[in-house]
Coordinates of C-alpha atoms in Angstrom, one line a residue:
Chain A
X1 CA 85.3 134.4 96.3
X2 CA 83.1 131.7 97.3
X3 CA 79.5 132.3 98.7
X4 CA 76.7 129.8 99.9
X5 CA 73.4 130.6 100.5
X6 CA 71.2 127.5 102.0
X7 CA 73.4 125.0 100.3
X8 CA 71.8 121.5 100.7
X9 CA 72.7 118.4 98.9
X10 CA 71.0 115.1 98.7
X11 CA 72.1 112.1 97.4
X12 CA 70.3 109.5 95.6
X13 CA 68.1 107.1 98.1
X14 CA 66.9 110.6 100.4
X15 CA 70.4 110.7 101.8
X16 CA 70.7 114.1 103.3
X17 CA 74.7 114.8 103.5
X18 CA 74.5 119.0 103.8
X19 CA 71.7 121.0 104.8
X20 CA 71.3 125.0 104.6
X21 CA 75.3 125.8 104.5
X22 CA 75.7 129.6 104.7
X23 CA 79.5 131.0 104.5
X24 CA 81.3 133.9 102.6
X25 CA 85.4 133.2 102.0
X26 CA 86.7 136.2 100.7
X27 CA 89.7 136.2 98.4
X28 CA 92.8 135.4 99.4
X29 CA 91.9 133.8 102.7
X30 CA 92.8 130.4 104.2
X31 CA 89.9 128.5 105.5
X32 CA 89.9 125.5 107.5
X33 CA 87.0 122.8 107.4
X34 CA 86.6 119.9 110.4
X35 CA 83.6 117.8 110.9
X36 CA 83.1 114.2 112.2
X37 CA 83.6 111.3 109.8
X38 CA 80.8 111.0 106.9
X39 CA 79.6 115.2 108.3
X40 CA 79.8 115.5 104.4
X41 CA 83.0 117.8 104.0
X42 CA 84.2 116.2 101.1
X43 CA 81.0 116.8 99.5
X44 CA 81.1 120.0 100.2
X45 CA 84.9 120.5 98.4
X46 CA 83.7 118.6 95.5
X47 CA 80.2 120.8 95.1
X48 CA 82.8 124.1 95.6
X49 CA 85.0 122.5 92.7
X50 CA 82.2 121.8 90.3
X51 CA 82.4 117.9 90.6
X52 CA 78.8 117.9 92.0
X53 CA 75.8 119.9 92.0
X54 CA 74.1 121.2 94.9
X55 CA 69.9 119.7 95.7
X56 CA 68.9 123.0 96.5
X57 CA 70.4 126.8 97.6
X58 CA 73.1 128.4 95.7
X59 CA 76.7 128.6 95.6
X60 CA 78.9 131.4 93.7
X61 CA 82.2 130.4 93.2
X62 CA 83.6 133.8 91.7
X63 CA 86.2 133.1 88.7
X64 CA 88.7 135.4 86.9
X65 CA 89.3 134.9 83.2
X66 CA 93.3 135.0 81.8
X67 CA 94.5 137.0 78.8
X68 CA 93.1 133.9 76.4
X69 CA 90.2 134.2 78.1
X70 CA 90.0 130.6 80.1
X71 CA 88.4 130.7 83.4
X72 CA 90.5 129.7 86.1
X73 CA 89.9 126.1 86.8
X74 CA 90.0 125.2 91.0
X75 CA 92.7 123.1 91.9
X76 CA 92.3 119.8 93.9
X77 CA 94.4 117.9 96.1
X78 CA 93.0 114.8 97.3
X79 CA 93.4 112.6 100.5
X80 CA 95.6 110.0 98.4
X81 CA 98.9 111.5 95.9
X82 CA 96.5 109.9 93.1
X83 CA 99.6 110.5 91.2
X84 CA 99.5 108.0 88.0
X85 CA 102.2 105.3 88.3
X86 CA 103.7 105.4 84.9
X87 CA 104.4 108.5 84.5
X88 CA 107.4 110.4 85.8
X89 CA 107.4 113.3 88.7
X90 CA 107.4 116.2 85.6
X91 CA 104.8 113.9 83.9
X92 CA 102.2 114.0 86.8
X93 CA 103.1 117.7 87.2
X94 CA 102.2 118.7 83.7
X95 CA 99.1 116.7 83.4
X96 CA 96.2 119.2 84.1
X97 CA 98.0 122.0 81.3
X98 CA 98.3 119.2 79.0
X99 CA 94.3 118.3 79.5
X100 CA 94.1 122.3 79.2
X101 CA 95.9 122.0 76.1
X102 CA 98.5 124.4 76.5
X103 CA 101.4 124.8 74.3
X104 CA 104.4 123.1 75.2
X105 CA 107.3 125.3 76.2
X106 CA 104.4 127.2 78.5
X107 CA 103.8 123.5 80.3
X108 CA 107.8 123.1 80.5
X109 CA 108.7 126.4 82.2
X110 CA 105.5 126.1 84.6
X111 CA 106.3 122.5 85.7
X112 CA 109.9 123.5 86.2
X113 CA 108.5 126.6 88.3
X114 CA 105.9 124.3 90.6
X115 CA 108.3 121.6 91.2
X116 CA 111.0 123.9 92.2
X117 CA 108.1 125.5 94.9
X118 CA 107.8 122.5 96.1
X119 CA 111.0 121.2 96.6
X120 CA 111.1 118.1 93.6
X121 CA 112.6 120.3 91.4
X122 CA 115.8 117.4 91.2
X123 CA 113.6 114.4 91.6
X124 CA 111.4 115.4 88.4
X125 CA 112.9 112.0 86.4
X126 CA 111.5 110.2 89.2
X127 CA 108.8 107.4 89.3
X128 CA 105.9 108.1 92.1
X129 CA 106.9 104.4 93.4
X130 CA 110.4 105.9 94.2
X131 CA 109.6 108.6 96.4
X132 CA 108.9 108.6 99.9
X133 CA 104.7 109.2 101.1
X134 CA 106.1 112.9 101.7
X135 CA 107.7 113.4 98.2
X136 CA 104.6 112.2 96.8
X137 CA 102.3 114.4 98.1
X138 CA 104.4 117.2 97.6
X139 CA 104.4 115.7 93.4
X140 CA 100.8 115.8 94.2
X141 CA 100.4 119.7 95.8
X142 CA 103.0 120.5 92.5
X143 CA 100.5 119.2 90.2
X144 CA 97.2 121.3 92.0
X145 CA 99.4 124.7 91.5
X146 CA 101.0 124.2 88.4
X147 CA 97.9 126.0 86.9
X148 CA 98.4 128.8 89.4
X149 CA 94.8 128.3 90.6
X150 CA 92.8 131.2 92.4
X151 CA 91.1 128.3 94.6
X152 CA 93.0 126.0 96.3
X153 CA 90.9 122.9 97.2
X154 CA 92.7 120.4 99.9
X155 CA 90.8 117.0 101.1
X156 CA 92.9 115.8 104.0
X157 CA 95.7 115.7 102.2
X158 CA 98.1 115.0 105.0
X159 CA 95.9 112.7 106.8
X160 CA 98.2 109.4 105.7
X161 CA 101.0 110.9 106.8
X162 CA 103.6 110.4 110.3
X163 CA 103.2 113.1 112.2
X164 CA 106.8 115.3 111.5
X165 CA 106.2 114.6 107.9
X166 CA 102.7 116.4 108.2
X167 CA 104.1 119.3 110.3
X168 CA 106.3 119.9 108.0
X169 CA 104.3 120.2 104.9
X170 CA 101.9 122.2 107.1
X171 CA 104.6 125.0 107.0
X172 CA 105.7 124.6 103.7
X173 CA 102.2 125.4 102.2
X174 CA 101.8 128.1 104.6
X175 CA 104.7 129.6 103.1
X176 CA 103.5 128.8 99.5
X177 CA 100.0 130.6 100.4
X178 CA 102.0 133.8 101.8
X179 CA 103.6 133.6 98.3
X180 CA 100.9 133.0 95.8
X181 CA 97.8 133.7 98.1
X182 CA 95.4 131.5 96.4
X183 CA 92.2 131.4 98.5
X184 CA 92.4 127.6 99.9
X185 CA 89.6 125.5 101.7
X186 CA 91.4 123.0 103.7
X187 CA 89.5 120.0 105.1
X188 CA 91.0 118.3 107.9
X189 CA 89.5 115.7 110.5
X190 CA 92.7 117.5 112.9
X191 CA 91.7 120.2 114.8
X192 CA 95.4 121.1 115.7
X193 CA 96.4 121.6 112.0
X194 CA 93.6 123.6 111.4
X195 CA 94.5 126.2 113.9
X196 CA 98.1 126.0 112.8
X197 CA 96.7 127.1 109.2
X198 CA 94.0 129.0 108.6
X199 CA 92.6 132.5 109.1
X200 CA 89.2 130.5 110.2
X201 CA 87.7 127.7 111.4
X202 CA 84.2 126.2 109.9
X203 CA 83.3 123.6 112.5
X204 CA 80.4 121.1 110.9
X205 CA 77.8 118.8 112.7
X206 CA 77.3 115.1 112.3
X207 CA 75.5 114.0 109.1
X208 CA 73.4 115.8 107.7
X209 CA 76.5 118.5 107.6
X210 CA 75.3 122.2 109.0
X211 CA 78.2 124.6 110.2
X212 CA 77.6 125.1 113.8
X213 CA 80.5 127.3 114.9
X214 CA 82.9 129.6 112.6
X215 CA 85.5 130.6 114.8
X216 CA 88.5 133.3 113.9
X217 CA 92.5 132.5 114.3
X218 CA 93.8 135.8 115.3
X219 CA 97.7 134.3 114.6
X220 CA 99.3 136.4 112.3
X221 CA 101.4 135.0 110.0
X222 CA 104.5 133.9 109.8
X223 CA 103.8 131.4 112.0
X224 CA 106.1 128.9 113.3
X225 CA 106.0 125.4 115.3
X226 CA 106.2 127.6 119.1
X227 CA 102.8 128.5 117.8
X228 CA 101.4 124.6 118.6
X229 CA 102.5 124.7 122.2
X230 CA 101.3 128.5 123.1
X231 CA 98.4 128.7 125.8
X232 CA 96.1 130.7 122.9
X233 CA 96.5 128.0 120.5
X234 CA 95.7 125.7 123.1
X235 CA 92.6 127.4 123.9
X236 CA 91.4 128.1 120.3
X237 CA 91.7 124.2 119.4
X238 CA 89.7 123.3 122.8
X239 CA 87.1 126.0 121.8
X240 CA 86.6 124.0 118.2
X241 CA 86.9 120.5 119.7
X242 CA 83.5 121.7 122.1
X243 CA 82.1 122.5 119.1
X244 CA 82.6 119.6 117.7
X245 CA 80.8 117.6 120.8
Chain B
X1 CA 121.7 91.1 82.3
X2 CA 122.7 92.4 86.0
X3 CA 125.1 91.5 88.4
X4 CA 123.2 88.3 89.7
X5 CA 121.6 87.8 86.8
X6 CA 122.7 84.4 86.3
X7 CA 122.5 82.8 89.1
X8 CA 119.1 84.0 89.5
X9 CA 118.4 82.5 86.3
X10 CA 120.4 79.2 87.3
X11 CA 117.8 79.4 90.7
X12 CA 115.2 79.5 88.7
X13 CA 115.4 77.0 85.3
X14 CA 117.5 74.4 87.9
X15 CA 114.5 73.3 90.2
X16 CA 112.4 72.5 87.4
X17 CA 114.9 71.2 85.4
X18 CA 116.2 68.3 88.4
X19 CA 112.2 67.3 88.8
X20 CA 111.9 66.6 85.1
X21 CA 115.2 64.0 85.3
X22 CA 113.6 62.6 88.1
X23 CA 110.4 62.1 86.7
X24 CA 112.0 60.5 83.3
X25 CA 114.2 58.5 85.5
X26 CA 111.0 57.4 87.7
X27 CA 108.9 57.0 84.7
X28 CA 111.5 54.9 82.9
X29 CA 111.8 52.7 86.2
X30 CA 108.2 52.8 86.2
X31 CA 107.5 50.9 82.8
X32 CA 110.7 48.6 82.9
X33 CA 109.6 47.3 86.5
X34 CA 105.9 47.3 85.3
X35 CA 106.5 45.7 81.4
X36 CA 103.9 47.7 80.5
X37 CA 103.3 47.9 76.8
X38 CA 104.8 50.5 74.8
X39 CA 101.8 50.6 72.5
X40 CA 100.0 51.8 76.1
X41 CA 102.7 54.0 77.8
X42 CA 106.4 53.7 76.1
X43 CA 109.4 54.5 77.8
X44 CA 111.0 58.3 77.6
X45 CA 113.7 56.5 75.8
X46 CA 112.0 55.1 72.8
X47 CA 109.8 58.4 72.7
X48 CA 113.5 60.7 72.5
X49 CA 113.9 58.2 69.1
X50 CA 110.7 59.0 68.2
X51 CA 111.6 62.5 68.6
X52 CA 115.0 62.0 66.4
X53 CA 113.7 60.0 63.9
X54 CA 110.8 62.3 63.2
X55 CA 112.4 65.7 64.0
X56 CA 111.7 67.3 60.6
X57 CA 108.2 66.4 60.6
X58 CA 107.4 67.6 64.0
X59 CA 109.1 70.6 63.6
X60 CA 107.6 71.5 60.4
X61 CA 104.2 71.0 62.3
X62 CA 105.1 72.8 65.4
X63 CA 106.6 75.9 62.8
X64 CA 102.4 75.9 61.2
X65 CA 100.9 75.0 64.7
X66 CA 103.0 78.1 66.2
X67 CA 101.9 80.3 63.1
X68 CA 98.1 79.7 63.6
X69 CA 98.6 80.2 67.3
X70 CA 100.2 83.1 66.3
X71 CA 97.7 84.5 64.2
X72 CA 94.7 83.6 66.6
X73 CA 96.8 85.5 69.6
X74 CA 97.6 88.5 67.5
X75 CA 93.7 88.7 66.4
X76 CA 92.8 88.5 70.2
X77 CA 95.3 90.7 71.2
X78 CA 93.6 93.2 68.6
X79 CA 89.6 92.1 68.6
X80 CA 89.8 92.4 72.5
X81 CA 91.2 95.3 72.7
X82 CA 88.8 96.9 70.9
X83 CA 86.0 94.8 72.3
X84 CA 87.0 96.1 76.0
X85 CA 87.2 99.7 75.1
X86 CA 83.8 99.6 73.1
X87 CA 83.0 97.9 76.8
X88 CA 84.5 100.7 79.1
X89 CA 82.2 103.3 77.4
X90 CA 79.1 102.8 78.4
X91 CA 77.6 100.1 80.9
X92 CA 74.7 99.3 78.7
X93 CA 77.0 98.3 75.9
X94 CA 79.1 96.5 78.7
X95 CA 75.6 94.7 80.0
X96 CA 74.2 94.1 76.4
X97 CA 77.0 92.1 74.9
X98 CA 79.7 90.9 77.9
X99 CA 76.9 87.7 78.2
X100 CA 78.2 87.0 74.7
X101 CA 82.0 87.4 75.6
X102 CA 81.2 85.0 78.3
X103 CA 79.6 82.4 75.3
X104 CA 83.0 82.2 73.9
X105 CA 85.0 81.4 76.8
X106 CA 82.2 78.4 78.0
X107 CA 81.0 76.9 74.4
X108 CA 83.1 73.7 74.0
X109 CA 85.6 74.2 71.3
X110 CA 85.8 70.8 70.1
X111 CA 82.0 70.8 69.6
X112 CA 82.5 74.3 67.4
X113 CA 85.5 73.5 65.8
X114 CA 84.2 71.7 63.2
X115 CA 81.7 74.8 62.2
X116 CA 84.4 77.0 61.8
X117 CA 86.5 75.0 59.8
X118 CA 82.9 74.4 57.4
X119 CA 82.0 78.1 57.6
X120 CA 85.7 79.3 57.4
X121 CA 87.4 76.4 55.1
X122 CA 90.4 74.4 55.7
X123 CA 93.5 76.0 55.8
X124 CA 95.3 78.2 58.2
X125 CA 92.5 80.8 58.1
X126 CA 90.5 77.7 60.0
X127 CA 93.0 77.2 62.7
X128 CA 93.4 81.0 63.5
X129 CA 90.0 81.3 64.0
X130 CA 89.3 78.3 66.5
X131 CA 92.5 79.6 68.0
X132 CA 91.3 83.4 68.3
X133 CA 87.6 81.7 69.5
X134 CA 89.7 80.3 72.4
X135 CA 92.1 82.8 73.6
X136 CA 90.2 85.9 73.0
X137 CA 88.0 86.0 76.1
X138 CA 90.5 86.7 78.7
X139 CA 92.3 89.8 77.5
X140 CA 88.6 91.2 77.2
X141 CA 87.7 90.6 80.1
X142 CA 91.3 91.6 81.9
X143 CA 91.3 95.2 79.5
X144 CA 87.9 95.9 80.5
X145 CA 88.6 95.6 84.2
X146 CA 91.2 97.8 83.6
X147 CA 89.7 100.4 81.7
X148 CA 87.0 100.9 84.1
X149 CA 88.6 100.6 87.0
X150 CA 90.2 104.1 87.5
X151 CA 90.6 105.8 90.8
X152 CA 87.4 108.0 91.2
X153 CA 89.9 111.0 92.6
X154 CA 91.3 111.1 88.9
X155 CA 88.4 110.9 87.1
X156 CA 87.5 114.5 89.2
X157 CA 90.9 115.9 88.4
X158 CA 90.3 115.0 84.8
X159 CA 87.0 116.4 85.5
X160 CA 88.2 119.2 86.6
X161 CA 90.7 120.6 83.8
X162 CA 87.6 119.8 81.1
X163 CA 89.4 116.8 79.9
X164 CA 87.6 115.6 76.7
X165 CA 86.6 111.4 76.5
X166 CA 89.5 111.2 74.1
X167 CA 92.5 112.9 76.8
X168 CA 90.3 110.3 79.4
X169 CA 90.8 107.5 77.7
X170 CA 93.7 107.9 75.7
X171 CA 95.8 109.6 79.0
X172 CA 93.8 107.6 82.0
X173 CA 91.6 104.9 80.8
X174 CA 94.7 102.6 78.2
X175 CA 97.6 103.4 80.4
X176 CA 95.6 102.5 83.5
X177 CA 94.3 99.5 81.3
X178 CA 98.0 98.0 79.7
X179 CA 98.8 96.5 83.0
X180 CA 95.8 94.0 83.3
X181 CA 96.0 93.9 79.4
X182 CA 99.3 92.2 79.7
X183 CA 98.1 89.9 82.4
X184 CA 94.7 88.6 79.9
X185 CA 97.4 88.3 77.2
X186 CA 99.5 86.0 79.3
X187 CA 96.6 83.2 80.0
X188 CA 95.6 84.0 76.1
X189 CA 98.8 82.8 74.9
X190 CA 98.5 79.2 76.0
X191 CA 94.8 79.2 75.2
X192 CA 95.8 80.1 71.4
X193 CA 98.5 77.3 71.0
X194 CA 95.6 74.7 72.9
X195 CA 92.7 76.4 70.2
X196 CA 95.4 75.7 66.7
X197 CA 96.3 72.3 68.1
X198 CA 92.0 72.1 68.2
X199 CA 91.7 73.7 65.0
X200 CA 94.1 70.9 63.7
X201 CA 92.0 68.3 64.2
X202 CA 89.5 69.2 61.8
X203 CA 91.4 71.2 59.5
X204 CA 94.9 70.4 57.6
X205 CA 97.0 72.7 55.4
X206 CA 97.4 70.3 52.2
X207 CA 98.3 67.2 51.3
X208 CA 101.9 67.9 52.4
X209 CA 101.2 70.0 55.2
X210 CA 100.4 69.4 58.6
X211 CA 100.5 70.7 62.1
X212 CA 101.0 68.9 66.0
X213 CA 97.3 69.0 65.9
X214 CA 97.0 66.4 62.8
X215 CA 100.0 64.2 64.1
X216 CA 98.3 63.8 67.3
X217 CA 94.9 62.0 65.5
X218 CA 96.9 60.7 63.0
X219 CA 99.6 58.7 65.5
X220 CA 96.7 58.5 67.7
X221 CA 94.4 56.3 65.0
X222 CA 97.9 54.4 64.0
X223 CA 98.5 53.8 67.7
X224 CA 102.1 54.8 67.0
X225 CA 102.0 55.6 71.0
X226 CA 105.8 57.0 71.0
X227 CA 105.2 58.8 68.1
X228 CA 102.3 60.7 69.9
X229 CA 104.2 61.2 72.6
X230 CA 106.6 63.3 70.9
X231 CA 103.5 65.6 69.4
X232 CA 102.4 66.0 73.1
X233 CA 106.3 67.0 73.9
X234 CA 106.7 69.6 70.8
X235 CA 103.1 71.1 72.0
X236 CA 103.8 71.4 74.9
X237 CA 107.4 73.2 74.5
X238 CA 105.2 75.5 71.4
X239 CA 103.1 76.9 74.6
X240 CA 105.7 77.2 76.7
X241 CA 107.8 78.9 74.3
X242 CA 104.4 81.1 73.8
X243 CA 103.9 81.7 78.1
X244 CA 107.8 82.2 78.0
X245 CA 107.9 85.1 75.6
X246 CA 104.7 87.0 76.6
X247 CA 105.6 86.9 80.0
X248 CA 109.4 88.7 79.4
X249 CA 107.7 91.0 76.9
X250 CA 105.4 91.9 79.8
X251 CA 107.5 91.9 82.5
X252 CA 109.7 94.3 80.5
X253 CA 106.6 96.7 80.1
X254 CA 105.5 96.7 83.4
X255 CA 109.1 97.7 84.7
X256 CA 107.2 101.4 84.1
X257 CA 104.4 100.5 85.9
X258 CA 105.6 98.7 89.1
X259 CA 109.6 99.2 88.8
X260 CA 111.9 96.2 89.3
X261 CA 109.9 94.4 92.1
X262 CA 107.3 93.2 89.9
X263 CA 107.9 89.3 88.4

């Protein structure tokens, strides 16, 4: 699904933030991304979405066309809701098939059906400023799979919040992935969360970013909150965090 | 109106409302205990007479003074607009002509007034224009902050779903934009009731028709002091009424924006 060969990128001034990246992530699969501050994993989501060229190597980001034709477009959920304050719950939800000019009773039924995954499905007449940090990321994951994406693109998206909130939603996309099975690349500066998730760990270096350890999860799936305090989690996590010395 | 509603409001219009009796009490005190001239600084009693015996006058003149503030605020309220989003498009455009903007917020009115009124005519075309000259600059310069600044993470999921300019800046850019909009439209009010009361002083309407602007030189050069007072009184109530109405309207719009919190 997504392959890169000697990926560097560059930025203007000789910055180097990613030099000679080399991963497969085969369809399907849930792939976890920690780093240091600044390693460049960000950069690395955005060049895999299309926001940002690479300086030099190649990356394939394999795409399937629908019935009409369009290619399927890789959703993004950011740090931050970014949800846009004057519009409603529904409103933020249907935003990227409105941009995608879809017809209207299409962009109803999938809002209804990706607010309903989520869990907003009675808070759609709601305002962003009236829902809790939770409900707003949630608003915010609604609006990434309302397009029923293939690639599922997450930058620390549960970074801001407490700690029970974050578990939580760490189970509830789990579930949504067993469901839908987009392939998702998860970046996270937690090294607990991304054991709890993903198949597979990409562990990066300090600026410029290089992948210096890629280390299976053998958990199969279901997996529940138990799984944080069992000895092999334990010892996965302390593997990753020596990687990441 | 809601529950408390009123005495909110009483909380509100009361404080001011006590300091003014005080002031009119001190200022009365003030000019009996001094004998100061009423030609100089009259008393707030002989300028409420002057306020009864000229009402019609003044508020004829306040009624054209509030329409050519009107017209100047509803051309800046348009012209800047458009002048921000020709702005948010491109940063050349932005660099090239905001020095210019800047021209019309720092060139001393009085000193261009008479210009306009040679280039424009006398008449209430004159007065809108001085007025627009003076109000315009802050809802550009609010709009185009607005416009431009937009969370970067939205631009990339606009980015993403192949949004065109027109679905950036008619669904990102002018909603993201209507909140600072508002707040360059709030200073601009005043500014256009100060620019026709400018505009006045170089320009009438006719022999028969004048505005606060004309009063003030007029009872100014007849040193009918009490009389000028009242002018001052009815233009400052016109921009208050102004402030007063822009800020409900916006504070009504924004309830969308920032909920019930915002004032």
């Amino acid at each position: 699904m997504v392959i890169a060969r000697n990926l560097d990128r560059v930025f203007a001034g000789g910055l180097a933030a990613l030099e000679a990246l080399n991963f497969e992530i085969a369809r399907g699969a849930f792939v976890a991304i920690v780093g240091p501050s600044g390693c460049g994993k960000s950069t690395l989501l955005r060049i895999v979405a299309g926001l940002l060229e690479p300086t030099g190597g190649e990356l394939v980001v394999k795409r399937n066309a629908d019935a009409a034709g369009r290619e399927a477009v890789p959703a993004f959920v950011f740090q931050d809701p970014t949800l846009l304050p004057w519009r409603r719950v529904d409103g933020n939800t249907s935003l990227p098939l409105e941009l995608q000019r879809l017809p209207r009773a299409e962009i109803r039924q999938r809002v209804a059906d990706a607010l309903q995954l989520v869990g907003l499905e009675h808070y759609a007449h709601l305002f962003p400023r009236q829902l809790s940090g939770g409900m707003r990321m949630r608003a915010s994951i609604a609006r990434a799979l309302v397009t029923s994406p293939e690639l599922l693109l997450m930058d620390e998206p549960f970074a801001a919040l407490d700690e029970i909130s974050r578990q939580h939603l760490n189970e509830e996309i789990l579930s949504l992935w067993r469901r839908n099975r987009w392939t998702c690349l998860f970046v996270t500066h937690s090294v607990h969360e991304a054991v709890f998730l993903s198949q597979r760990v990409l562990v990066m270096s300090p600026r410029p970013g290089r992948i210096v350890a890629d280390i299976d999860v053998p958990f199969d799936y279901p997996r529940h909150h138990e799984l944080r305090t069992a000895q092999e989690f334990s010892l996965i996590a302390a593997e990753i965090s020596a990687s990441l010395r | 109106m809601s529950k408390n509603g009123l005495p909110k409001l009483l909380a509100t219009i009361l404080p001011p409302l006590g300091f003014f009796g005080l002031f009119l009490l001190l200022w009365h005190l003030a000019v009996t205990f001094f004998r100061i001239e009423p030609f100089l600084l009259p008393g707030p009693i002989p300028v409420a007479k002057a306020v009864s015996t000229h009402f019609h006058p003044l508020l004829n003149a306040a009624r054209l003074t509030a329409t050519g503030a009107l017209g100047g605020f509803a051309l800046s309220l348009l012209v800047g607009f458009l002048v921000a989003l020709l702005f948010s498009q491109s940063r050349l455009i932005e660099r090239s002509l905001y020095p210019y903007a800047i021209f019309l917020q720092t060139v001393p009115i009085v000193a261009l007034a008479p210009l306009i009124i040679l280039w424009i005519g006398h008449g209430m075309w004159g007065v809108i224009a001085v007025s627009f000259i003076l109000s315009v600059f802050p809802v550009i310069a609010n709009t185009t902050t607005g416009l431009t600044a937009v969370h970067a993470d939205l631009r990339d999921l606009f980015a993403l779903n192949d949004a065109s300019a027109l679905q950036v800046m008619v669904k990102l850019q002018i909603p993201n934009a209507v909140p600072y909009f508002l707040d360059g439209a709030r200073i601009s009010c005043g500014l256009a009731v100060i620019g026709a009361i400018v505009g006045e002083f170089f320009a009438g309407y006719g022999a028969e028709d004048f505005g606060l602007g004309y009063l003030i030189i007029l009872t100014n050069a007849q040193t009918k002091t009490d009389y000028l007072f009242a002018c001052i009184l009815f233009s400052t109530l016109l921009g208050l009424s102004f402030f007063a109405v822009v800020g409900l309207a916006r504070q009504r719009i924004l309830l969308r924006w920032r909920g019930e919190s915002d004032h």
